[in-house]
Coordinates of C-alpha atoms in Angstrom, one line a residue:
X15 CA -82.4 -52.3 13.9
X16 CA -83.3 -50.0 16.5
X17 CA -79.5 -50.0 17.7
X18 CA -78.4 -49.3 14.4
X19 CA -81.0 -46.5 14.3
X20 CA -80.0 -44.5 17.7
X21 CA -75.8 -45.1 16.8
X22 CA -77.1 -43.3 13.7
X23 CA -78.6 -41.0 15.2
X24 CA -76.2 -40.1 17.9
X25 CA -73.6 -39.7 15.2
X26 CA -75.1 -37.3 13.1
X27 CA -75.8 -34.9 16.1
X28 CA -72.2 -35.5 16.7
X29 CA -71.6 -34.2 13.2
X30 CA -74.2 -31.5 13.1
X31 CA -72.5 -30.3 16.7
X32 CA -69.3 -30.0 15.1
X33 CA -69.9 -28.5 11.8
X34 CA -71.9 -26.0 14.5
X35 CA -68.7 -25.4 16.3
X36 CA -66.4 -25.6 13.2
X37 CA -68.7 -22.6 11.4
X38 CA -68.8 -20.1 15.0
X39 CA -65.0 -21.0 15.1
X40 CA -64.3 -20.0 11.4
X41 CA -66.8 -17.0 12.1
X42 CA -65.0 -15.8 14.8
X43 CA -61.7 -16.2 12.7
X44 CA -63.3 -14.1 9.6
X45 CA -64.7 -11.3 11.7
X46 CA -61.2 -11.1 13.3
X47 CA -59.5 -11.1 9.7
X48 CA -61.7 -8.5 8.1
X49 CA -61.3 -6.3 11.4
X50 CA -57.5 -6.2 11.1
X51 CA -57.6 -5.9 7.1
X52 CA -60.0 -3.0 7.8
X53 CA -57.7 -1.6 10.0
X54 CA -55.0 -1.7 7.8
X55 CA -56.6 -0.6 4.9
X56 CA -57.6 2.9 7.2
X57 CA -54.4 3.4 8.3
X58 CA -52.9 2.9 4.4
X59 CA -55.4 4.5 3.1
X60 CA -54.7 8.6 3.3
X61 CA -51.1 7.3 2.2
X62 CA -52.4 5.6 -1.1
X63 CA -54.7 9.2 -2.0
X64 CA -51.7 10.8 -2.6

């Protein structure tokens, strides 16, 4: 049982460590996307006021 316990265990910190991973990773990806759609929308924008 107590095998059972630690593969348990050592599979869920392997899951938590991933979903960490996975979430800086998709971070990283949205701060990048909202930087360049900024950007974009800054330089379109004095183009749209007219």
């Amino acid at each position: 049982m107590q095998d059972q316990h630690d593969a348990f265990a050592y599979l869920f910190g392997k899951l938590v460590y991933f979903l960490y991973n996975l979430g800086k990773i998709l971070t990283t990806l949205e701060k990048g996307v909202l930087s360049v759609c900024g950007l974009n929308l800054l330089r379109n924008f004095p183009h749209s006021t007219r």
